[in-house]
PDB file of C-alpha atoms in Angstrom:
ATOM      1  CA  MET A 617      30.522-145.041 -86.687  1.00 79.00           C
ATOM      2  CA  SER A 618      29.087-142.099 -84.777  1.00 91.00           C
ATOM      3  CA  MET A 619      28.807-141.828 -81.007  1.00 95.00           C
ATOM      4  CA  LEU A 620      25.719-140.472 -79.266  1.00 98.00           C
ATOM      5  CA  VAL A 621      26.280-139.130 -75.769  1.00 98.00           C
ATOM      6  CA  ARG A 622      23.917-137.955 -73.047  1.00 99.00           C
ATOM      7  CA  CYS A 623      25.530-135.639 -70.498  1.00 99.00           C
ATOM      8  CA  ALA A 624      23.633-135.056 -67.243  1.00 99.00           C
ATOM      9  CA  ALA A 625      23.466-132.011 -65.022  1.00 99.00           C
ATOM     10  CA  LYS A 626      24.711-132.256 -61.445  1.00 99.00           C
ATOM     11  CA  VAL A 627      23.498-130.814 -58.173  1.00 99.00           C
ATOM     12  CA  ASN A 628      25.435-130.260 -54.973  1.00 99.00           C
ATOM     13  CA  LEU A 629      23.408-131.435 -51.994  1.00 99.00           C
ATOM     14  CA  CYS A 630      26.034-129.899 -49.719  1.00 99.00           C
ATOM     15  CA  LEU A 631      29.136-127.839 -50.434  1.00 98.00           C
ATOM     16  CA  ASN A 632      31.792-126.460 -48.130  1.00 98.00           C
ATOM     17  CA  ILE A 633      34.852-124.457 -49.121  1.00 97.00           C
ATOM     18  CA  VAL A 634      37.662-125.660 -46.882  1.00 96.00           C
ATOM     19  CA  ARG A 635      40.345-123.140 -47.824  1.00 95.00           C
ATOM     20  CA  ARG A 636      41.942-121.066 -50.540  1.00 95.00           C
ATOM     21  CA  ARG A 637      45.192-122.698 -51.587  1.00 95.00           C
ATOM     22  CA  ASP A 638      48.482-120.968 -52.279  1.00 94.00           C
ATOM     23  CA  ASP A 639      48.016-121.661 -56.006  1.00 92.00           C
ATOM     24  CA  GLY A 640      44.732-119.720 -56.016  1.00 91.00           C
ATOM     25  CA  TYR A 641      42.475-122.759 -56.251  1.00 92.00           C
ATOM     26  CA  HIS A 642      40.083-123.792 -53.493  1.00 95.00           C
ATOM     27  CA  ASP A 643      39.751-127.071 -51.616  1.00 97.00           C
ATOM     28  CA  LEU A 644      36.137-128.200 -51.378  1.00 97.00           C
ATOM     29  CA  GLU A 645      34.061-130.980 -49.898  1.00 98.00           C
ATOM     30  CA  SER A 646      30.690-131.785 -51.406  1.00 99.00           C
ATOM     31  CA  LEU A 647      28.058-134.431 -52.009  1.00 99.00           C
ATOM     32  CA  VAL A 648      27.250-134.345 -55.708  1.00 99.00           C
ATOM     33  CA  THR A 649      24.694-136.303 -57.700  1.00 99.00           C
ATOM     34  CA  ALA A 650      23.749-136.392 -61.376  1.00 99.00           C
ATOM     35  CA  VAL A 651      20.157-135.582 -62.318  1.00 99.00           C
ATOM     36  CA  SER A 652      18.048-136.210 -65.406  1.00 99.00           C
ATOM     37  CA  VAL A 653      18.590-132.934 -67.248  1.00 99.00           C
ATOM     38  CA  TRP A 654      20.669-133.710 -70.319  1.00 99.00           C
ATOM     39  CA  ASP A 655      22.904-132.097 -72.899  1.00 98.00           C
ATOM     40  CA  HIS A 656      23.452-134.240 -75.994  1.00 98.00           C
ATOM     41  CA  LEU A 657      26.568-134.782 -78.107  1.00 98.00           C
ATOM     42  CA  GLU A 658      26.856-136.301 -81.577  1.00 97.00           C
ATOM     43  CA  ILE A 659      30.415-137.316 -82.423  1.00 97.00           C
ATOM     44  CA  THR A 660      31.025-138.276 -86.043  1.00 96.00           C
ATOM     45  CA  PRO A 661      34.293-139.170 -87.850  1.00 94.00           C
ATOM     46  CA  VAL A 662      35.133-136.481 -90.444  1.00 96.00           C
ATOM     47  CA  PRO A 663      38.370-135.351 -92.148  1.00 95.00           C
ATOM     48  CA  GLN A 664      38.820-132.203 -90.004  1.00 94.00           C
ATOM     49  CA  PHE A 665      38.114-131.433 -86.355  1.00 96.00           C
ATOM     50  CA  VAL A 666      35.173-129.166 -85.620  1.00 96.00           C
ATOM     51  CA  VAL A 667      32.987-128.448 -82.603  1.00 96.00           C
ATOM     52  CA  GLU A 668      29.620-126.869 -83.359  1.00 96.00           C
ATOM     53  CA  ASP A 669      26.275-126.119 -81.769  1.00 93.00           C
ATOM     54  CA  GLU A 670      23.025-127.712 -82.888  1.00 93.00           C
ATOM     55  CA  ARG A 671      22.607-125.059 -85.597  1.00 92.00           C
ATOM     56  CA  GLY A 672      25.999-125.876 -87.066  1.00 91.00           C
ATOM     57  CA  ARG A 673      27.781-122.781 -85.750  1.00 93.00           C
ATOM     58  CA  ALA A 674      31.427-123.385 -84.852  1.00 92.00           C
ATOM     59  CA  LEU A 675      32.431-123.221 -81.183  1.00 93.00           C
ATOM     60  CA  GLY A 676      35.899-121.998 -80.260  1.00 90.00           C
ATOM     61  CA  ASP A 677      38.767-123.264 -78.158  1.00 91.00           C
ATOM     62  CA  ASP A 678      37.286-121.737 -75.003  1.00 92.00           C
ATOM     63  CA  ASN A 679      34.579-124.412 -75.051  1.00 95.00           C
ATOM     64  CA  THR A 680      35.134-127.358 -72.700  1.00 97.00           C
ATOM     65  CA  VAL A 681      34.203-129.838 -75.432  1.00 97.00           C
ATOM     66  CA  TRP A 682      36.915-128.448 -77.708  1.00 96.00           C
ATOM     67  CA  ARG A 683      39.490-128.506 -74.902  1.00 97.00           C
ATOM     68  CA  ALA A 684      38.637-132.067 -73.857  1.00 98.00           C
ATOM     69  CA  ALA A 685      38.928-133.417 -77.385  1.00 97.00           C
ATOM     70  CA  ARG A 686      42.229-131.639 -78.028  1.00 97.00           C
ATOM     71  CA  LEU A 687      43.720-132.815 -74.749  1.00 97.00           C
ATOM     72  CA  LEU A 688      42.768-136.439 -75.302  1.00 97.00           C
ATOM     73  CA  ALA A 689      44.036-136.495 -78.884  1.00 97.00           C
ATOM     74  CA  THR A 690      47.364-135.047 -77.724  1.00 97.00           C
ATOM     75  CA  VAL A 691      47.809-137.484 -74.838  1.00 97.00           C
ATOM     76  CA  TRP A 692      46.825-140.512 -76.907  1.00 97.00           C
ATOM     77  CA  CYS A 693      48.569-139.348 -80.106  1.00 97.00           C
ATOM     78  CA  LYS A 694      45.375-139.723 -82.121  1.00 96.00           C
ATOM     79  CA  PRO A 695      44.402-137.741 -85.229  1.00 95.00           C
ATOM     80  CA  LEU A 696      41.519-135.519 -84.201  1.00 94.00           C
ATOM     81  CA  GLN A 697      39.205-136.203 -87.124  1.00 96.00           C
ATOM     82  CA  VAL A 698      35.754-135.819 -85.605  1.00 97.00           C
ATOM     83  CA  ARG A 699      32.842-133.434 -85.666  1.00 97.00           C
ATOM     84  CA  VAL A 700      31.272-132.833 -82.262  1.00 98.00           C
ATOM     85  CA  ARG A 701      27.781-131.353 -82.359  1.00 98.00           C
ATOM     86  CA  LEU A 702      26.542-130.042 -79.018  1.00 98.00           C
ATOM     87  CA  HIS A 703      22.858-129.795 -78.157  1.00 98.00           C
ATOM     88  CA  LYS A 704      22.622-127.634 -75.012  1.00 97.00           C
ATOM     89  CA  ARG A 705      19.743-128.112 -72.605  1.00 97.00           C
ATOM     90  CA  ILE A 706      21.483-127.466 -69.261  1.00 98.00           C
ATOM     91  CA  PRO A 707      21.497-123.747 -68.359  1.00 96.00           C
ATOM     92  CA  THR A 708      24.904-122.077 -68.153  1.00 93.00           C
ATOM     93  CA  GLU A 709      26.233-120.239 -65.075  1.00 92.00           C
ATOM     94  CA  ALA A 710      23.630-122.074 -63.025  1.00 96.00           C
ATOM     95  CA  GLY A 711      25.699-124.311 -60.731  1.00 96.00           C
ATOM     96  CA  LEU A 712      24.662-127.409 -62.695  1.00 98.00           C
ATOM     97  CA  GLY A 713      27.990-128.315 -64.308  1.00 97.00           C
ATOM     98  CA  GLY A 714      26.779-128.446 -67.905  1.00 97.00           C
ATOM     99  CA  GLY A 715      30.095-127.543 -69.504  1.00 97.00           C
ATOM    100  CA  SER A 716      31.944-130.020 -67.304  1.00 98.00           C
ATOM    101  CA  SER A 717      29.471-132.770 -68.132  1.00 99.00           C
ATOM    102  CA  ASP A 718      29.930-132.122 -71.848  1.00 98.00           C
ATOM    103  CA  ALA A 719      33.714-132.381 -71.462  1.00 98.00           C
ATOM    104  CA  ALA A 720      33.416-135.681 -69.596  1.00 99.00           C
ATOM    105  CA  GLY A 721      31.088-136.941 -72.308  1.00 99.00           C
ATOM    106  CA  VAL A 722      33.763-136.247 -74.913  1.00 98.00           C
ATOM    107  CA  LEU A 723      36.409-138.076 -72.858  1.00 98.00           C
ATOM    108  CA  LEU A 724      34.299-141.218 -72.529  1.00 98.00           C
ATOM    109  CA  ALA A 725      33.011-141.143 -76.104  1.00 98.00           C
ATOM    110  CA  LEU A 726      36.447-140.747 -77.673  1.00 97.00           C
ATOM    111  CA  ARG A 727      37.778-143.485 -75.403  1.00 97.00           C
ATOM    112  CA  ALA A 728      35.144-145.787 -76.894  1.00 96.00           C
ATOM    113  CA  LEU A 729      35.540-144.515 -80.460  1.00 95.00           C
ATOM    114  CA  TRP A 730      39.314-144.952 -80.412  1.00 95.00           C
ATOM    115  CA  GLY A 731      39.252-148.218 -78.473  1.00 95.00           C
ATOM    116  CA  VAL A 732      41.558-146.987 -75.703  1.00 95.00           C
ATOM    117  CA  ARG A 733      41.357-149.190 -72.610  1.00 95.00           C
ATOM    118  CA  TRP A 734      41.733-146.621 -69.879  1.00 97.00           C
ATOM    119  CA  SER A 735      39.616-146.952 -66.759  1.00 98.00           C
ATOM    120  CA  TRP A 736      37.583-143.981 -65.557  1.00 98.00           C
ATOM    121  CA  ARG A 737      40.027-143.582 -62.678  1.00 98.00           C
ATOM    122  CA  ARG A 738      42.937-143.302 -65.083  1.00 98.00           C
ATOM    123  CA  LEU A 739      41.083-140.519 -66.881  1.00 98.00           C
ATOM    124  CA  LEU A 740      40.677-138.473 -63.693  1.00 98.00           C
ATOM    125  CA  PRO A 741      43.930-136.446 -63.959  1.00 97.00           C
ATOM    126  CA  LEU A 742      43.064-135.456 -67.522  1.00 97.00           C
ATOM    127  CA  ALA A 743      39.546-134.527 -66.483  1.00 98.00           C
ATOM    128  CA  ALA A 744      40.876-132.328 -63.677  1.00 97.00           C
ATOM    129  CA  ARG A 745      42.997-130.390 -66.186  1.00 96.00           C
ATOM    130  CA  ILE A 746      39.825-129.337 -68.004  1.00 96.00           C
ATOM    131  CA  GLY A 747      37.749-128.223 -65.030  1.00 94.00           C
ATOM    132  CA  ALA A 748      37.002-128.862 -61.372  1.00 94.00           C
ATOM    133  CA  ASP A 749      33.643-130.561 -61.969  1.00 96.00           C
ATOM    134  CA  VAL A 750      34.752-132.783 -64.863  1.00 98.00           C
ATOM    135  CA  PRO A 751      36.153-135.678 -62.734  1.00 98.00           C
ATOM    136  CA  PHE A 752      32.804-136.140 -60.977  1.00 99.00           C
ATOM    137  CA  PHE A 753      31.025-136.965 -64.220  1.00 99.00           C
ATOM    138  CA  LEU A 754      33.338-139.929 -64.854  1.00 98.00           C
ATOM    139  CA  VAL A 755      32.110-141.694 -61.700  1.00 98.00           C
ATOM    140  CA  PRO A 756      30.091-144.799 -62.696  1.00 97.00           C
ATOM    141  CA  THR A 757      27.573-144.441 -59.840  1.00 98.00           C
ATOM    142  CA  GLY A 758      26.249-140.992 -60.740  1.00 98.00           C
ATOM    143  CA  CYS A 759      26.901-139.820 -57.174  1.00 99.00           C
ATOM    144  CA  ALA A 760      30.113-139.044 -55.297  1.00 99.00           C
ATOM    145  CA  ILE A 761      31.680-137.281 -52.380  1.00 99.00           C
ATOM    146  CA  VAL A 762      34.051-134.790 -53.968  1.00 99.00           C
ATOM    147  CA  LYS A 763      37.082-133.264 -52.245  1.00 98.00           C
ATOM    148  CA  GLY A 764      40.210-131.288 -53.056  1.00 97.00           C
ATOM    149  CA  ILE A 765      39.819-129.088 -56.125  1.00 95.00           C
ATOM    150  CA  GLY A 766      37.346-131.600 -57.521  1.00 96.00           C
ATOM    151  CA  ASP A 767      40.009-134.156 -58.371  1.00 95.00           C
ATOM    152  CA  GLN A 768      39.251-136.494 -55.445  1.00 98.00           C
ATOM    153  CA  VAL A 769      36.023-138.405 -56.061  1.00 98.00           C
ATOM    154  CA  GLU A 770      34.581-141.231 -53.987  1.00 98.00           C
ATOM    155  CA  PRO A 771      31.701-143.092 -55.671  1.00 99.00           C
ATOM    156  CA  ILE A 772      28.551-143.252 -53.557  1.00 98.00           C
ATOM    157  CA  HIS A 773      25.268-145.135 -53.961  1.00 97.00           C
ATOM    158  CA  LEU A 774      22.121-143.201 -53.085  1.00 97.00           C
ATOM    159  CA  PRO A 775      18.481-144.236 -53.362  1.00 96.00           C
ATOM    160  CA  ARG A 776      16.560-142.517 -56.144  1.00 97.00           C
ATOM    161  CA  LEU A 777      15.536-138.994 -55.225  1.00 98.00           C
ATOM    162  CA  TRP A 778      13.172-136.639 -56.995  1.00 99.00           C
ATOM    163  CA  THR A 779      14.134-132.998 -57.300  1.00 99.00           C
ATOM    164  CA  VAL A 780      12.826-129.675 -58.496  1.00 99.00           C
ATOM    165  CA  LEU A 781      15.460-127.340 -59.917  1.00 99.00           C
ATOM    166  CA  ALA A 782      14.558-123.647 -59.984  1.00 99.00           C
ATOM    167  CA  LYS A 783      16.808-120.875 -61.289  1.00 98.00           C
ATOM    168  CA  PRO A 784      16.322-117.116 -60.907  1.00 98.00           C
ATOM    169  CA  ALA A 785      16.880-114.855 -63.894  1.00 96.00           C
ATOM    170  CA  GLU A 786      20.231-113.678 -62.522  1.00 95.00           C
ATOM    171  CA  SER A 787      23.337-115.809 -62.954  1.00 93.00           C
ATOM    172  CA  MET A 788      26.743-115.779 -61.305  1.00 91.00           C
ATOM    173  CA  PRO A 789      29.954-116.828 -63.097  1.00 92.00           C
ATOM    174  CA  THR A 790      31.937-119.322 -61.026  1.00 93.00           C
ATOM    175  CA  LYS A 791      34.982-117.038 -60.889  1.00 93.00           C
ATOM    176  CA  ASP A 792      32.881-114.190 -59.487  1.00 95.00           C
ATOM    177  CA  ALA A 793      31.386-116.473 -56.832  1.00 96.00           C
ATOM    178  CA  PHE A 794      34.840-117.535 -55.654  1.00 96.00           C
ATOM    179  CA  ASN A 795      35.950-113.891 -55.589  1.00 96.00           C
ATOM    180  CA  LEU A 796      33.028-113.149 -53.275  1.00 96.00           C
ATOM    181  CA  TRP A 797      34.111-115.993 -51.018  1.00 97.00           C
ATOM    182  CA  ASP A 798      37.732-114.802 -51.009  1.00 96.00           C
ATOM    183  CA  ASP A 799      36.525-111.400 -49.794  1.00 96.00           C
ATOM    184  CA  GLU A 800      34.268-112.972 -47.157  1.00 95.00           C
ATOM    185  CA  PRO A 801      35.293-116.579 -46.389  1.00 95.00           C
ATOM    186  CA  ILE A 802      32.318-118.521 -45.090  1.00 92.00           C
ATOM    187  CA  THR A 803      32.467-122.125 -43.943  1.00 90.00           C
ATOM    188  CA  VAL A 804      29.432-124.272 -43.246  1.00 95.00           C
ATOM    189  CA  ASN A 805      29.243-127.131 -40.780  1.00 93.00           C
ATOM    190  CA  VAL A 806      28.491-129.994 -43.135  1.00 96.00           C
ATOM    191  CA  ASN A 807      29.515-133.639 -43.252  1.00 98.00           C
ATOM    192  CA  PRO A 808      28.822-135.219 -46.643  1.00 98.00           C
ATOM    193  CA  TYR A 809      29.072-138.725 -45.158  1.00 98.00           C
ATOM    194  CA  ALA A 810      26.442-137.886 -42.548  1.00 98.00           C
ATOM    195  CA  LEU A 811      24.255-136.477 -45.312  1.00 99.00           C
ATOM    196  CA  VAL A 812      24.575-139.710 -47.299  1.00 99.00           C
ATOM    197  CA  THR A 813      23.552-141.759 -44.259  1.00 98.00           C
ATOM    198  CA  ALA A 814      20.607-139.445 -43.615  1.00 99.00           C
ATOM    199  CA  LEU A 815      19.397-139.682 -47.212  1.00 98.00           C
ATOM    200  CA  VAL A 816      19.691-143.479 -47.232  1.00 98.00           C
ATOM    201  CA  ASN A 817      17.736-143.731 -43.969  1.00 98.00           C
ATOM    202  CA  GLY A 818      15.187-141.044 -44.780  1.00 97.00           C
ATOM    203  CA  ASP A 819      16.358-139.010 -41.778  1.00 98.00           C
ATOM    204  CA  TRP A 820      15.310-135.609 -43.060  1.00 98.00           C
ATOM    205  CA  VAL A 821      16.055-133.739 -39.833  1.00 98.00           C
ATOM    206  CA  THR A 822      19.731-134.682 -40.074  1.00 98.00           C
ATOM    207  CA  ALA A 823      19.690-134.127 -43.830  1.00 98.00           C
ATOM    208  CA  GLN A 824      18.497-130.557 -43.306  1.00 98.00           C
ATOM    209  CA  GLN A 825      21.411-129.894 -40.959  1.00 98.00           C
ATOM    210  CA  HIS A 826      23.967-130.896 -43.585  1.00 98.00           C
ATOM    211  CA  ALA A 827      22.280-129.606 -46.770  1.00 98.00           C
ATOM    212  CA  GLN A 828      24.184-126.318 -46.812  1.00 98.00           C
ATOM    213  CA  ASN A 829      26.277-124.417 -49.338  1.00 98.00           C
ATOM    214  CA  ALA A 830      29.079-122.006 -48.432  1.00 98.00           C
ATOM    215  CA  PHE A 831      28.249-119.838 -51.459  1.00 98.00           C
ATOM    216  CA  GLU A 832      24.558-119.522 -50.719  1.00 98.00           C
ATOM    217  CA  ARG A 833      24.527-116.656 -48.235  1.00 96.00           C
ATOM    218  CA  LEU A 834      26.980-114.639 -50.333  1.00 97.00           C
ATOM    219  CA  LEU A 835      24.942-114.985 -53.510  1.00 97.00           C
ATOM    220  CA  ALA A 836      21.589-114.576 -51.811  1.00 97.00           C
ATOM    221  CA  ALA A 837      22.714-111.202 -50.453  1.00 96.00           C
ATOM    222  CA  ARG A 838      23.099-110.052 -54.059  1.00 96.00           C
ATOM    223  CA  ILE A 839      20.372-112.148 -55.678  1.00 97.00           C
ATOM    224  CA  PRO A 840      17.466-112.324 -53.196  1.00 97.00           C
ATOM    225  CA  GLN A 841      15.491-114.602 -55.504  1.00 98.00           C
ATOM    226  CA  VAL A 842      17.780-117.451 -54.409  1.00 98.00           C
ATOM    227  CA  THR A 843      16.328-117.253 -50.905  1.00 98.00           C
ATOM    228  CA  ASN A 844      12.830-116.718 -52.277  1.00 98.00           C
ATOM    229  CA  LEU A 845      12.955-119.839 -54.435  1.00 98.00           C
ATOM    230  CA  LYS A 846      14.443-121.885 -51.609  1.00 98.00           C
ATOM    231  CA  GLN A 847      11.634-120.904 -49.264  1.00 98.00           C
ATOM    232  CA  ARG A 848       8.991-121.574 -51.901  1.00 98.00           C
ATOM    233  CA  LEU A 849      10.370-125.076 -52.441  1.00 99.00           C
ATOM    234  CA  LEU A 850      10.321-125.763 -48.711  1.00 98.00           C
ATOM    235  CA  ASP A 851       6.786-124.391 -48.432  1.00 98.00           C
ATOM    236  CA  ALA A 852       5.796-126.662 -51.327  1.00 98.00           C
ATOM    237  CA  GLY A 853       6.977-129.733 -49.431  1.00 98.00           C
ATOM    238  CA  ALA A 854      10.685-130.137 -50.192  1.00 99.00           C
ATOM    239  CA  LYS A 855      12.432-132.232 -47.546  1.00 99.00           C
ATOM    240  CA  ILE A 856      15.596-130.214 -48.083  1.00 99.00           C
ATOM    241  CA  ALA A 857      16.440-127.265 -50.317  1.00 99.00           C
ATOM    242  CA  VAL A 858      19.874-125.842 -51.072  1.00 99.00           C
ATOM    243  CA  MET A 859      21.592-123.808 -53.754  1.00 98.00           C
ATOM    244  CA  SER A 860      23.667-125.921 -56.136  1.00 98.00           C
ATOM    245  CA  GLY A 861      27.343-125.256 -56.788  1.00 97.00           C
ATOM    246  CA  SER A 862      28.313-121.622 -57.215  1.00 95.00           C
ATOM    247  CA  GLY A 863      24.689-120.817 -58.057  1.00 84.00           C
ATOM    248  CA  THR A 864      22.231-119.701 -58.818  1.00 96.00           C
ATOM    249  CA  THR A 865      19.952-122.744 -59.216  1.00 98.00           C
ATOM    250  CA  VAL A 866      18.182-123.957 -56.083  1.00 99.00           C
ATOM    251  CA  VAL A 867      17.402-127.676 -55.733  1.00 99.00           C
ATOM    252  CA  GLY A 868      14.553-129.060 -53.659  1.00 99.00           C
ATOM    253  CA  VAL A 869      14.547-132.768 -52.790  1.00 99.00           C
ATOM    254  CA  PHE A 870      11.348-134.820 -52.627  1.00 98.00           C
ATOM    255  CA  THR A 871      10.537-138.430 -51.811  1.00 94.00           C
ATOM    256  CA  ASP A 872       8.384-139.143 -54.876  1.00 97.00           C
ATOM    257  CA  ALA A 873       7.568-137.887 -58.356  1.00 98.00           C
ATOM    258  CA  HIS A 874       4.048-136.736 -57.496  1.00 98.00           C
ATOM    259  CA  SER A 875       5.260-134.466 -54.690  1.00 98.00           C
ATOM    260  CA  ALA A 876       7.979-133.037 -56.920  1.00 99.00           C
ATOM    261  CA  ARG A 877       5.598-132.289 -59.795  1.00 99.00           C
ATOM    262  CA  ARG A 878       3.071-130.709 -57.467  1.00 98.00           C
ATOM    263  CA  ALA A 879       5.788-128.466 -56.003  1.00 98.00           C
ATOM    264  CA  TRP A 880       7.042-127.554 -59.467  1.00 99.00           C
ATOM    265  CA  GLU A 881       3.570-126.309 -60.376  1.00 98.00           C
ATOM    266  CA  ARG A 882       3.770-123.953 -57.413  1.00 96.00           C
ATOM    267  CA  VAL A 883       7.225-122.516 -58.086  1.00 98.00           C
ATOM    268  CA  LYS A 884       7.596-122.525 -61.880  1.00 97.00           C
ATOM    269  CA  LEU A 885       6.073-119.071 -62.406  1.00 96.00           C
ATOM    270  CA  CYS A 886       8.551-117.579 -59.932  1.00 96.00           C
ATOM    271  CA  ALA A 887      11.627-118.994 -61.680  1.00 98.00           C
ATOM    272  CA  SER A 888      13.364-118.074 -64.907  1.00 98.00           C
ATOM    273  CA  TRP A 889      13.928-121.794 -65.557  1.00 98.00           C
ATOM    274  CA  SER A 890      12.702-124.829 -63.662  1.00 99.00           C
ATOM    275  CA  VAL A 891      12.311-128.561 -64.118  1.00 99.00           C
ATOM    276  CA  VAL A 892      11.442-131.781 -62.316  1.00 99.00           C
ATOM    277  CA  ALA A 893      14.357-134.228 -62.398  1.00 99.00           C
ATOM    278  CA  ARG A 894      15.364-137.471 -60.728  1.00 99.00           C
ATOM    279  CA  THR A 895      18.774-138.639 -59.679  1.00 98.00           C
ATOM    280  CA  VAL A 896      20.433-140.983 -62.176  1.00 98.00           C
ATOM    281  CA  LYS A 897      22.973-143.785 -61.837  1.00 97.00           C
ATOM    282  CA  ARG A 898      25.303-142.491 -64.545  1.00 97.00           C
ATOM    283  CA  GLY A 899      26.194-138.937 -65.386  1.00 98.00           C
ATOM    284  CA  ILE A 900      27.378-139.869 -68.882  1.00 99.00           C
ATOM    285  CA  VAL A 901      25.668-142.365 -71.192  1.00 98.00           C
ATOM    286  CA  VAL A 902      27.501-143.308 -74.400  1.00 98.00           C
ATOM    287  CA  ARG A 903      26.108-145.440 -77.215  1.00 95.00           C
ATOM    288  CA  ARG A 904      27.052-146.095 -80.795  1.00 91.00           C
ATOM    289  CA  GLY A 905      24.891-144.546 -83.481  1.00 82.00           C
ATOM    290  CA  GLU A 906      24.163-145.647 -87.006  1.00 68.00           C
ATOM    291  CA  PRO A 907      27.179-146.309 -89.225  1.00 51.00           C
TER     292      PRO A 907
END
């Protein structure tokens, strides 16, 4: 029995870096939501473990999918006899958490395939060992306030929002973005709880005050297109616009699909990659395929 998995992208509607810890990691606080841009996984029982891309090329042990599967098999003492085929649609080094989403998809799919009755909360420590964004994707609401090094997640319910995601040609590896912050620590005055309340109530003035990202100014100084895309989204009618994660994708939030699509038409030629997406209630969707 194969497992078919959809793994959503995420966007950070606000992100503050609280401090650099003694262990080198960083404590964060952020409002994160899943959006309808999907990677796809096919997980099929086979005699030997393999992770491959959609063309059948093997992916190595540096891939988050590989690491997630190995970790789970070790913890649960299961023979790792599956082929995982990864269909990538989420851009890499874009602040959208694609690799983390794929890892979470493997955790939930293998839990179902092997019939292990662990709750999503019990999976959180394992998820955190793979990557800082992986725990978020286990949340059953598709939205959460995230703290610590990503290991503290509080499920949140938001109304449906429409977004336009726009990425410049330049990317920024997460490690490099944190190095920039270490050299020039910037904190932003955001309250993710206040942002949630503002989004629920349609209070866009307050939402604008809290839709900030501590990485944004640092990256925009080196990649001016971040600021350019943000301003274009605002000029096209976005209620708020903010860079997601460690960049470089900018997300604009709209109240309806028509407004989002109209804005996308105005910004798509200025972006290396762009899409209209809506927020979704689950970041990972697992279903059984044909036997």
